[in-house]
XYZ file of C-alpha atoms in Angstrom:
684
model
C 111.789 116.153 35.047
C 113.084 119.424 36.097
C 111.954 121.728 39.011
C 113.759 124.940 38.811
C 117.239 124.230 37.825
C 117.395 120.872 39.400
C 116.977 117.517 37.476
C 114.676 115.123 39.415
C 115.111 111.454 39.664
C 112.360 109.537 41.109
C 112.109 105.717 42.176
C 109.091 103.602 43.049
C 111.330 101.290 45.201
C 110.951 98.198 43.501
C 106.899 99.161 42.913
C 106.409 99.672 46.576
C 105.039 102.959 45.990
C 102.302 103.909 43.440
C 103.759 106.655 41.206
C 102.088 107.649 37.924
C 104.989 109.409 35.919
C 102.858 111.395 33.673
C 100.378 112.607 36.614
C 103.534 113.563 38.698
C 104.945 115.562 36.019
C 101.791 117.521 35.602
C 101.591 118.104 39.263
C 104.900 119.406 39.655
C 104.256 121.608 36.702
C 106.988 120.453 34.514
C 104.430 118.920 32.118
C 107.003 116.362 31.058
C 106.381 112.830 32.483
C 109.612 111.839 34.498
C 110.988 108.512 34.098
C 109.803 106.247 37.021
C 112.629 104.133 37.977
C 112.282 100.853 39.948
C 115.676 100.069 41.213
C 117.758 103.323 40.851
C 120.306 102.092 43.551
C 120.922 98.680 41.874
C 119.882 97.627 38.603
C 119.545 101.059 37.366
C 122.576 102.745 38.926
C 124.150 103.612 35.626
C 121.159 106.105 35.044
C 122.178 108.010 38.044
C 125.649 108.058 37.205
C 124.643 109.288 33.568
C 122.621 111.992 35.119
C 125.428 112.698 37.621
C 128.178 112.955 34.657
C 125.946 115.601 33.036
C 126.949 118.137 35.899
C 123.208 119.601 36.319
C 122.134 119.844 39.853
C 120.286 116.807 40.937
C 117.531 115.906 43.343
C 117.146 112.394 44.242
C 113.714 111.316 45.626
C 115.357 108.596 48.011
C 117.511 109.130 51.437
C 118.090 105.453 52.342
C 120.634 105.092 49.581
C 121.929 108.672 49.948
C 125.659 107.507 51.148
C 125.697 105.281 48.094
C 124.778 108.081 45.615
C 127.019 110.437 47.166
C 130.128 108.072 47.092
C 129.346 107.746 43.138
C 128.697 111.252 42.678
C 132.068 112.166 44.254
C 133.850 109.851 42.213
C 132.085 110.683 38.654
C 131.435 114.356 39.143
C 132.361 115.990 42.622
C 131.344 119.468 41.730
C 127.716 118.337 41.041
C 125.037 119.762 43.518
C 123.203 116.699 44.858
C 120.417 116.846 47.326
C 117.874 114.204 48.444
C 114.412 114.039 49.791
C 112.192 111.302 51.168
C 109.039 110.147 49.329
C 108.759 106.829 50.426
C 108.217 106.691 54.330
C 106.714 110.202 54.157
C 104.106 109.716 51.269
C 104.304 106.386 49.368
C 104.391 103.889 52.222
C 101.187 104.756 53.552
C 97.552 103.233 53.718
C 96.498 106.202 51.681
C 99.506 105.828 49.198
C 97.540 105.740 46.147
C 96.232 109.325 47.128
C 99.639 110.736 48.107
C 100.269 112.146 44.638
C 99.694 115.861 45.561
C 101.950 115.336 48.688
C 104.791 113.880 46.817
C 104.668 116.620 44.118
C 104.906 118.978 47.090
C 107.779 117.343 48.703
C 109.615 117.149 45.657
C 108.897 121.100 45.100
C 109.901 122.073 48.629
C 113.374 119.816 48.161
C 114.084 121.766 45.061
C 114.377 125.065 46.642
C 117.712 126.444 47.354
C 119.035 126.633 50.869
C 121.429 129.581 51.687
C 124.613 128.566 53.366
C 124.830 128.994 57.317
C 127.697 130.981 59.039
C 129.868 128.993 61.412
C 132.530 129.416 63.794
C 135.520 127.268 64.423
C 136.239 125.219 67.931
C 139.690 123.893 68.558
C 140.109 120.958 71.040
C 143.672 119.867 72.101
C 142.249 116.954 73.878
C 142.742 118.057 77.525
C 140.090 115.853 79.394
C 138.834 116.146 82.978
C 136.959 112.964 84.424
C 134.932 113.879 86.934
C 133.605 111.153 89.130
C 133.132 109.498 92.680
C 134.817 106.335 92.670
C 136.909 103.541 90.983
C 135.027 103.810 87.939
C 136.187 107.314 86.992
C 139.723 106.112 87.298
C 138.943 103.207 84.915
C 137.545 105.679 82.617
C 140.368 108.208 82.855
C 142.825 105.498 82.278
C 141.072 104.064 79.170
C 141.011 107.865 77.675
C 144.513 108.254 78.574
C 145.511 106.194 75.683
C 144.229 109.002 73.373
C 143.827 112.100 75.167
C 145.631 114.101 77.984
C 143.514 113.237 81.236
C 142.973 114.445 84.711
C 140.846 112.822 87.142
C 139.183 114.699 89.798
C 137.154 112.722 92.476
C 134.642 114.102 94.646
C 135.394 111.305 97.349
C 138.453 109.343 97.588
C 137.748 106.910 100.662
C 138.965 103.364 100.524
C 139.820 103.502 96.809
C 142.905 101.709 95.785
C 145.795 103.765 94.073
C 146.320 102.466 90.502
C 149.491 100.451 89.676
C 150.522 102.956 87.165
C 149.693 106.728 87.520
C 148.933 107.035 83.681
C 146.199 109.626 84.509
C 146.691 112.558 87.154
C 144.486 111.871 90.049
C 143.124 114.803 92.267
C 140.499 115.057 94.771
C 137.903 118.229 94.863
C 134.448 119.534 94.065
C 133.819 121.566 91.142
C 132.254 124.864 92.745
C 131.314 126.497 89.185
C 131.966 125.573 85.338
C 131.393 127.456 82.361
C 132.763 127.500 78.560
C 132.507 124.930 75.608
C 134.475 122.452 73.754
C 138.106 123.678 73.967
C 137.543 126.475 76.461
C 136.017 124.983 79.714
C 136.789 126.889 82.777
C 136.154 125.302 86.148
C 136.816 126.302 89.854
C 137.426 123.536 92.330
C 137.182 123.627 96.272
C 138.810 120.984 98.404
C 141.345 120.536 95.575
C 144.262 118.111 96.598
C 146.991 115.965 94.178
C 146.998 112.477 95.009
C 150.221 111.253 96.751
C 152.293 109.015 94.816
C 153.487 107.215 98.224
C 149.566 106.106 98.632
C 149.767 102.386 99.816
C 146.493 100.761 100.548
C 144.206 103.683 99.804
C 144.782 106.746 97.931
C 146.170 109.577 100.086
C 146.235 113.430 99.282
C 148.173 116.279 99.895
C 146.615 119.316 102.092
C 143.516 120.606 100.319
C 143.290 124.166 99.177
C 140.010 126.143 98.031
C 139.080 128.177 94.961
C 141.632 126.159 92.435
C 140.913 127.208 88.953
C 141.778 124.992 85.820
C 141.007 125.125 82.004
C 140.490 121.867 79.886
C 138.835 121.003 76.490
C 136.651 118.378 77.336
C 134.642 116.962 80.470
C 133.433 113.517 81.525
C 131.008 113.825 84.102
C 130.528 110.435 85.841
C 129.462 111.777 89.154
C 125.480 111.052 88.374
C 124.620 113.979 90.279
C 123.531 117.383 89.456
C 124.751 118.665 85.905
C 127.566 121.303 85.784
C 125.572 123.350 83.177
C 121.866 123.894 82.323
C 120.481 122.013 79.197
C 123.733 119.737 79.841
C 122.692 117.440 76.679
C 123.478 120.517 74.223
C 126.842 121.660 75.764
C 129.301 120.550 73.324
C 132.390 118.803 74.976
C 130.507 117.983 78.148
C 129.182 114.562 78.236
C 127.218 113.062 81.328
C 126.452 109.308 80.843
C 124.775 107.353 83.738
C 127.762 106.108 85.586
C 125.692 102.721 86.201
C 125.574 101.950 82.460
C 128.386 100.408 81.052
C 127.103 101.059 77.508
C 126.597 104.720 77.968
C 129.959 105.107 79.462
C 131.381 103.195 76.777
C 129.764 105.352 74.106
C 130.849 108.513 75.834
C 134.548 107.296 75.892
C 134.404 106.881 71.928
C 132.848 110.129 71.327
C 135.421 111.672 73.596
C 138.566 110.202 71.908
C 137.423 111.689 68.564
C 136.937 115.275 69.909
C 140.452 116.385 69.128
C 141.308 118.978 66.439
C 139.134 121.704 64.788
C 135.393 121.454 64.583
C 132.730 123.852 63.099
C 129.657 124.909 64.746
C 126.716 126.561 63.142
C 125.819 130.199 64.209
C 122.145 129.323 64.938
C 120.883 132.941 65.493
C 121.641 136.230 63.920
C 121.269 139.033 66.252
C 120.593 142.435 65.342
C 121.183 144.697 68.719
C 119.680 147.635 67.334
C 116.117 145.914 67.088
C 116.482 144.700 70.581
C 113.837 146.083 73.050
C 115.612 144.950 76.262
C 116.428 148.070 78.171
C 116.690 151.796 77.830
C 118.266 153.982 80.369
C 118.777 151.205 82.970
C 115.076 150.380 82.682
C 114.309 146.752 81.760
C 111.836 146.054 79.002
C 111.631 143.021 77.077
C 112.919 139.738 78.769
C 111.398 137.261 76.580
C 114.579 135.690 74.933
C 116.164 135.680 78.470
C 113.264 133.880 80.105
C 113.253 130.939 77.483
C 116.943 130.442 76.942
C 117.849 126.732 78.080
C 121.546 126.957 78.201
C 122.264 130.754 79.594
C 123.780 131.699 76.254
C 121.713 134.965 76.324
C 122.664 137.503 78.926
C 121.789 141.409 79.736
C 124.339 143.723 77.850
C 123.235 147.368 78.530
C 120.390 148.421 76.280
C 120.245 144.953 74.496
C 121.212 141.328 75.412
C 124.165 139.346 74.175
C 124.079 135.954 72.812
C 127.145 133.791 73.083
C 127.466 131.739 69.657
C 129.776 129.224 71.640
C 127.072 128.323 74.266
C 124.073 128.581 72.152
C 122.882 125.087 71.337
C 120.291 126.026 68.672
C 117.060 125.484 70.148
C 115.600 128.690 68.519
C 113.465 129.648 71.358
C 114.856 133.186 71.606
C 114.025 133.504 67.650
C 110.499 132.218 68.372
C 109.753 134.851 70.936
C 111.521 137.668 69.942
C 108.860 140.521 68.952
C 111.167 142.915 67.145
C 113.227 140.371 64.882
C 116.143 141.220 66.728
C 116.986 137.606 67.023
C 116.343 135.510 63.983
C 117.082 131.582 63.402
C 119.746 131.254 60.692
C 119.706 127.520 60.058
C 117.842 128.249 57.614
C 116.964 132.032 57.713
C 113.019 132.538 58.242
C 112.609 133.864 54.722
C 113.939 130.420 53.483
C 111.361 128.631 55.896
C 108.538 130.947 54.940
C 109.247 130.212 51.180
C 109.453 126.306 51.745
C 106.160 126.299 53.723
C 104.664 128.453 50.587
C 106.026 126.274 48.062
C 104.945 123.028 49.975
C 101.287 124.056 50.495
C 100.898 125.929 47.052
C 102.268 122.812 44.978
C 99.956 120.603 47.329
C 97.009 122.497 46.406
C 97.594 123.025 42.651
C 98.024 119.183 42.245
C 94.762 118.567 43.654
C 95.145 118.002 47.352
C 92.877 119.144 49.851
C 92.569 120.118 53.608
C 96.436 119.812 54.186
C 97.352 119.226 57.848
C 101.108 120.249 58.811
C 103.336 117.928 60.813
C 106.447 119.956 62.180
C 109.336 117.777 63.242
C 113.124 117.689 63.736
C 115.356 115.437 61.353
C 116.061 113.051 64.357
C 113.259 112.254 66.506
C 110.851 112.983 63.778
C 112.225 111.325 61.089
C 112.370 108.343 63.275
C 108.891 107.963 64.247
C 107.597 108.862 60.660
C 109.910 105.994 59.592
C 108.579 103.612 62.088
C 104.832 104.712 61.239
C 105.625 103.811 57.595
C 107.367 100.437 57.997
C 105.093 99.021 60.865
C 101.864 100.931 60.802
C 99.374 102.857 58.672
C 101.919 105.698 57.639
C 101.180 109.320 57.611
C 97.702 110.219 55.895
C 97.837 111.423 52.629
C 96.891 114.921 53.556
C 99.446 115.246 56.444
C 102.538 116.857 55.119
C 105.509 116.499 57.154
C 107.497 119.541 57.333
C 111.331 119.125 58.970
C 113.197 121.843 60.634
C 116.494 122.020 62.457
C 114.678 122.281 65.933
C 111.013 122.301 66.346
C 111.238 124.951 69.318
C 112.322 127.424 66.589
C 108.827 127.945 65.250
C 106.579 130.624 66.440
C 103.314 132.422 66.066
C 104.596 133.635 62.581
C 104.864 130.147 61.060
C 101.787 128.858 62.649
C 99.830 132.313 61.236
C 101.216 131.643 57.822
C 100.587 127.870 57.671
C 96.733 128.506 58.539
C 96.542 131.525 56.001
C 98.040 129.039 53.499
C 95.501 126.601 53.870
C 96.505 124.382 56.666
C 93.579 122.862 58.563
C 95.766 121.767 61.704
C 99.491 122.136 62.624
C 100.990 119.810 64.803
C 104.715 119.996 66.386
C 106.268 116.761 67.308
C 108.482 116.900 70.197
C 110.435 114.284 72.123
C 112.775 113.690 75.146
C 115.441 115.779 73.377
C 113.245 118.959 74.016
C 112.911 118.525 77.622
C 113.371 121.761 79.092
C 113.340 123.737 75.851
C 109.596 124.114 75.197
C 108.587 127.033 77.465
C 108.978 129.328 74.231
C 107.016 126.893 72.097
C 104.246 126.607 74.745
C 104.060 130.643 74.673
C 103.575 130.962 71.039
C 100.956 127.887 70.704
C 98.793 129.850 73.489
C 98.974 132.814 71.535
C 97.960 131.087 68.391
C 95.033 129.448 70.352
C 93.903 132.783 71.603
C 94.296 134.480 68.077
C 92.858 131.738 65.907
C 89.715 130.905 68.569
C 89.126 134.785 68.704
C 88.443 134.915 64.930
C 86.166 131.798 64.948
C 88.617 129.054 63.824
C 88.029 126.955 67.179
C 90.726 125.656 69.416
C 93.176 122.998 68.851
C 94.327 124.333 65.470
C 98.019 124.246 66.676
C 99.236 121.872 69.307
C 101.979 119.703 70.368
C 102.365 115.765 69.997
C 104.759 114.769 72.765
C 105.228 110.912 72.218
C 107.702 108.535 71.312
C 105.217 105.961 70.385
C 104.626 105.950 66.646
C 101.128 104.446 67.097
C 100.046 107.293 69.442
C 101.377 109.807 66.950
C 99.610 108.075 64.036
C 96.443 107.753 65.750
C 96.383 111.474 66.547
C 97.382 112.281 62.906
C 94.821 110.260 61.314
C 91.961 111.668 63.559
C 92.426 115.257 62.824
C 89.439 116.991 61.362
C 89.406 117.716 57.819
C 87.600 121.146 57.923
C 88.980 123.363 55.552
C 90.435 126.796 55.668
C 90.354 129.285 52.679
C 93.963 129.561 51.388
C 95.754 132.824 50.462
C 99.055 132.242 48.483
C 100.791 136.025 49.160
C 104.318 136.466 49.148
C 105.663 136.102 52.599
C 107.751 139.555 52.123
C 109.462 141.523 54.895
C 110.441 140.683 58.358
C 108.869 138.364 61.043
C 106.381 140.953 62.053
C 105.303 142.073 58.525
C 104.750 138.470 57.533
C 102.652 137.649 60.751
C 100.152 140.529 59.949
C 100.067 139.630 56.309
C 98.922 136.110 57.306
C 96.637 137.627 60.141
C 94.807 140.131 57.748
C 94.193 137.197 55.397
C 92.805 135.099 58.076
C 90.717 137.896 59.416
C 89.207 138.374 55.904
C 88.186 134.860 55.633
C 87.494 134.275 59.426
C 84.303 132.534 60.349
C 83.607 135.269 63.105
C 85.875 138.425 62.243
C 86.238 140.963 64.922
C 87.637 144.431 64.295
C 89.740 144.246 67.594
C 91.159 140.827 68.911
C 92.161 140.653 72.417
C 95.216 138.600 73.350
C 96.786 137.378 76.476
C 99.048 139.379 78.557
C 102.478 139.323 77.095
C 101.667 139.169 73.627
C 103.852 141.039 71.260
C 101.003 142.933 69.733
C 98.829 145.637 71.315
C 98.446 149.462 71.950
C 99.473 151.546 74.987
C 96.659 153.389 76.759
C 97.342 156.831 78.119
C 95.620 158.806 80.730
C 95.512 161.900 78.884
C 94.687 164.121 81.706
C 97.731 163.044 83.661
C 99.942 163.466 80.828
C 102.283 166.293 80.820
C 103.803 165.621 77.223
C 107.228 165.239 78.631
C 107.826 162.829 75.818
C 109.995 160.430 77.835
C 108.036 157.451 76.719
C 109.119 158.704 73.119
C 112.775 158.473 74.197
C 112.418 155.008 75.741
C 110.475 153.351 72.834
C 112.839 151.190 70.839
C 110.451 150.344 67.797
C 109.320 153.982 67.176
C 105.559 153.179 67.919
C 105.566 156.598 69.979
C 106.594 159.707 68.202
C 106.608 163.359 68.945
C 106.451 166.490 66.687
C 109.207 168.648 66.245
C 106.879 171.901 65.752
C 104.362 171.296 68.631
C 104.003 169.586 71.850
C 102.329 166.218 70.693
C 102.460 162.547 71.319
C 101.523 160.049 68.812
C 101.279 156.433 68.531
C 101.786 153.878 65.831
C 100.197 150.716 66.881
C 101.558 148.391 64.153
C 105.093 148.934 65.623
C 104.259 148.372 69.144
C 105.723 145.199 70.726
C 104.468 145.613 74.274
C 107.865 145.706 75.768
C 106.733 147.998 78.376
C 109.573 150.229 78.434
C 107.033 153.304 77.995
C 105.114 152.425 81.217
C 108.223 151.880 82.989
C 109.686 155.164 82.145
C 106.918 157.456 82.254
C 107.142 159.595 85.431
C 103.269 160.352 85.760
C 102.733 156.717 85.727
C 99.578 157.419 83.214
C 100.641 154.380 80.320
C 99.233 151.032 80.701
C 99.659 148.057 78.226
C 96.729 146.597 76.338
C 97.525 143.575 74.440
C 95.429 143.229 71.134
C 95.264 143.260 67.698
C 93.379 145.739 65.719
C 92.586 145.169 62.096
C 91.248 148.430 61.405
C 92.916 150.562 58.968
C 93.602 153.373 61.933
C 95.894 150.894 63.272
C 98.379 151.057 60.599
C 99.536 154.590 60.830
C 100.195 156.842 63.658
C 97.337 158.411 65.604
C 97.673 161.434 67.895
C 97.279 160.636 71.490
C 97.580 164.056 72.932
C 98.521 167.617 71.640
C 98.227 171.155 73.203
C 99.590 174.530 72.451
C 103.106 175.307 73.644
C 103.476 177.393 76.716
C 104.933 181.018 76.194
C 107.432 182.950 78.187
C 105.362 185.491 80.417
C 108.033 187.579 79.757
C 109.351 187.583 76.166
C 106.547 185.447 74.524
C 108.898 182.480 73.494
C 107.383 179.069 73.667
C 109.626 176.875 75.610
C 107.431 174.202 77.297
C 103.852 172.505 77.459
C 101.267 174.197 79.192
C 100.122 171.287 81.246
C 103.919 170.479 82.521
C 104.274 174.385 83.475
C 100.996 174.349 85.293
C 102.123 170.961 87.297
C 105.158 172.616 88.326
C 103.586 175.771 89.244
C 101.066 173.932 91.421
C 103.899 171.743 93.011
C 106.383 174.334 93.851
C 104.888 177.909 93.890
C 104.666 178.875 97.698
C 105.629 175.608 98.946
C 109.494 175.511 97.915
C 111.749 178.200 99.555
C 113.109 179.099 96.151
C 109.500 180.067 94.737
C 108.130 181.422 98.090
C 107.337 184.930 96.846
C 104.781 185.677 93.874
C 107.951 187.339 92.234
C 110.003 183.949 92.637
C 106.996 181.796 91.694
C 106.296 183.769 88.387
C 109.952 182.767 87.224
C 108.698 179.078 86.504
C 106.633 180.818 83.795
C 109.722 182.239 82.181
C 112.113 180.775 79.600
C 115.605 180.006 80.691
C 117.095 183.355 79.565
C 114.344 185.371 81.033
C 114.492 183.550 84.564
C 118.196 184.731 84.748
C 117.530 188.238 83.886
C 114.904 188.629 86.368
C 117.004 187.473 88.884
C 119.347 190.253 88.822
C 117.001 192.947 87.585
C 115.306 192.628 90.865
C 118.817 193.221 92.665
C 118.361 189.844 94.252
C 121.506 188.434 92.787
C 121.726 184.864 93.786
C 125.650 184.750 93.425
C 126.309 187.621 95.635
C 128.261 186.728 98.680
C 128.313 190.366 100.238
C 131.535 192.050 101.572
C 134.580 189.769 102.256
C 135.327 189.466 105.920
C 138.075 191.700 107.332
C 141.109 189.405 108.845
C 141.621 189.847 112.672
C 145.166 190.582 114.170
C 147.009 190.850 117.442
C 146.509 194.678 117.468
C 142.861 194.448 117.229
C 142.842 192.247 120.313
C 145.186 194.617 121.986
C 143.284 197.636 121.119
C 140.179 195.738 122.490
C 141.872 194.906 125.638
C 142.947 198.739 126.311
C 139.576 200.051 125.791
C 138.088 197.737 128.015
C 140.924 198.370 130.516
C 139.900 202.257 130.205
C 136.318 201.798 130.501
C 136.829 199.574 133.839
C 138.987 202.624 135.412
C 136.377 205.076 134.449
C 133.687 202.760 135.953
C 135.707 202.755 139.084
C 136.252 206.473 139.456
C 132.448 207.081 138.830
C 131.868 204.639 141.937
C 134.292 206.461 144.260
C 132.335 209.931 143.400
C 129.061 208.502 144.071
């Protein structure tokens, strides 16, 4: 059987899965009945070898024996494209295994889709390792690592610590004030920094301490048990922080560190387009959604947009989930691939006769383990619950939830675990937005929710108790960027909604809505147009006019912050009416014409406001003639200044310099006047 360009090999795992080859071929749309193997990994391994030797791309419906199949493929035909999918734990091993044929067909069709490659960056570690601890355990760990790495031990306290008999690892005292970086490029600043004295006898002694010492290293082993040096420290490559009281955790960390030497490839989890970012304009802050949810500090403000450090980014995808413009998008895989996977999964399930599908979004680590335990030791997944694996569950947002419901899902459940601690703020925000939108359209509450559990029985109970109320599906193509796809899904959900509304109110902070302008106070200065990063606010080159396109507004608030009259407010909502799809005029007026030459040069409201504010109240416009200049264009205003003989730049006659002769002359005149006064006095 072939799906797309891939030959599909299925196995019922020694008859433990109910598989009808003819029905499966029909459900997958191939028409031909596939051979249902029973021991493809053992007695029928020659059939796999023959399929690999053909050179055709293969999809093997088994993940347990993937290492064996990959090893054989590397020997027989190393260039053959080989992928795997699990239909056993995710479908066949279930109390409803006999009803799981539509799900199996859907899982095979989804797995056959091509996944584009992801970009990567190279990290290099030379093996310089810092062991940071409080006591002898740090020295012991450092000496063990010194067999493989270049190790330095930094002790926060060295009281009563016996010096090692051999200094095979450099020992210092100090406390790390700041730390930043990633594997191969850590930078630390240490206070109370002091090298150990080689002459230490009963206890370690140290040289005089100094403050603010800086150092670089490739790896850090933190055995202090205190506050982590980095936010979301579990995802900081090259930084290991085991419990110092757990020998097993410490031993595991030592083994991991010993292998972290050389070059390593790290995926570029997020693609970022700065020109779409709505963070800031003209030093005024707008959207901060990605900054608010990033757990590692990989995102920082950078002028009018933000900067995402791919070395620090741990790939949780929260920024992509909450980004309203699509400036940040998840790349492992790209959003378009995720949309197509979802459409293929649900479309194939429905064509194969499946009804009332529910979606279980999980990651390959925590999620696969729980699904496996449910299948092996419990009831397994219900036949209508379709597992949907993503690199990180925190990468999903309102767009995927809306698309899943529009494609016929009754419910969406996101499976999280302890690995997601501190990373779910963005996910919670998006689920809250979905709750408001879906309940507002009459679909009820609880359509999207999180299952945060490590107990497979608890997860199974919630999944088996999901209601099977149907949602009318639409199989439109998910074309365009994130926002376009979201609106396609929402318009379908509005069309088939139990209680459709023309305008759907949303909670504050939602990335959909309109701006409300107090028209009476607006002077059409158009500052908001210059600040709007998405083109939702528009002007008109021919006349004073402000227009608004609601479908482009992301509620970043830059227009509200920039408006000098403070007449703009944000109204989060989704308007399903046709008028919201294009630009509508908010305010327009005739241009104000110069009272001297008649040239249009400003808006009437702005000139009237300036006249009211300045005329007769400011010294430059104290007279009626001066105030009338406000109503003139820039050329006539200057001409009027000079024509009225009140040259603003005239400084009068230059002052005559004073000399000694002037002083002597004035003195003689004063003496002469005094003599004449004395003569007149005598005559009287």
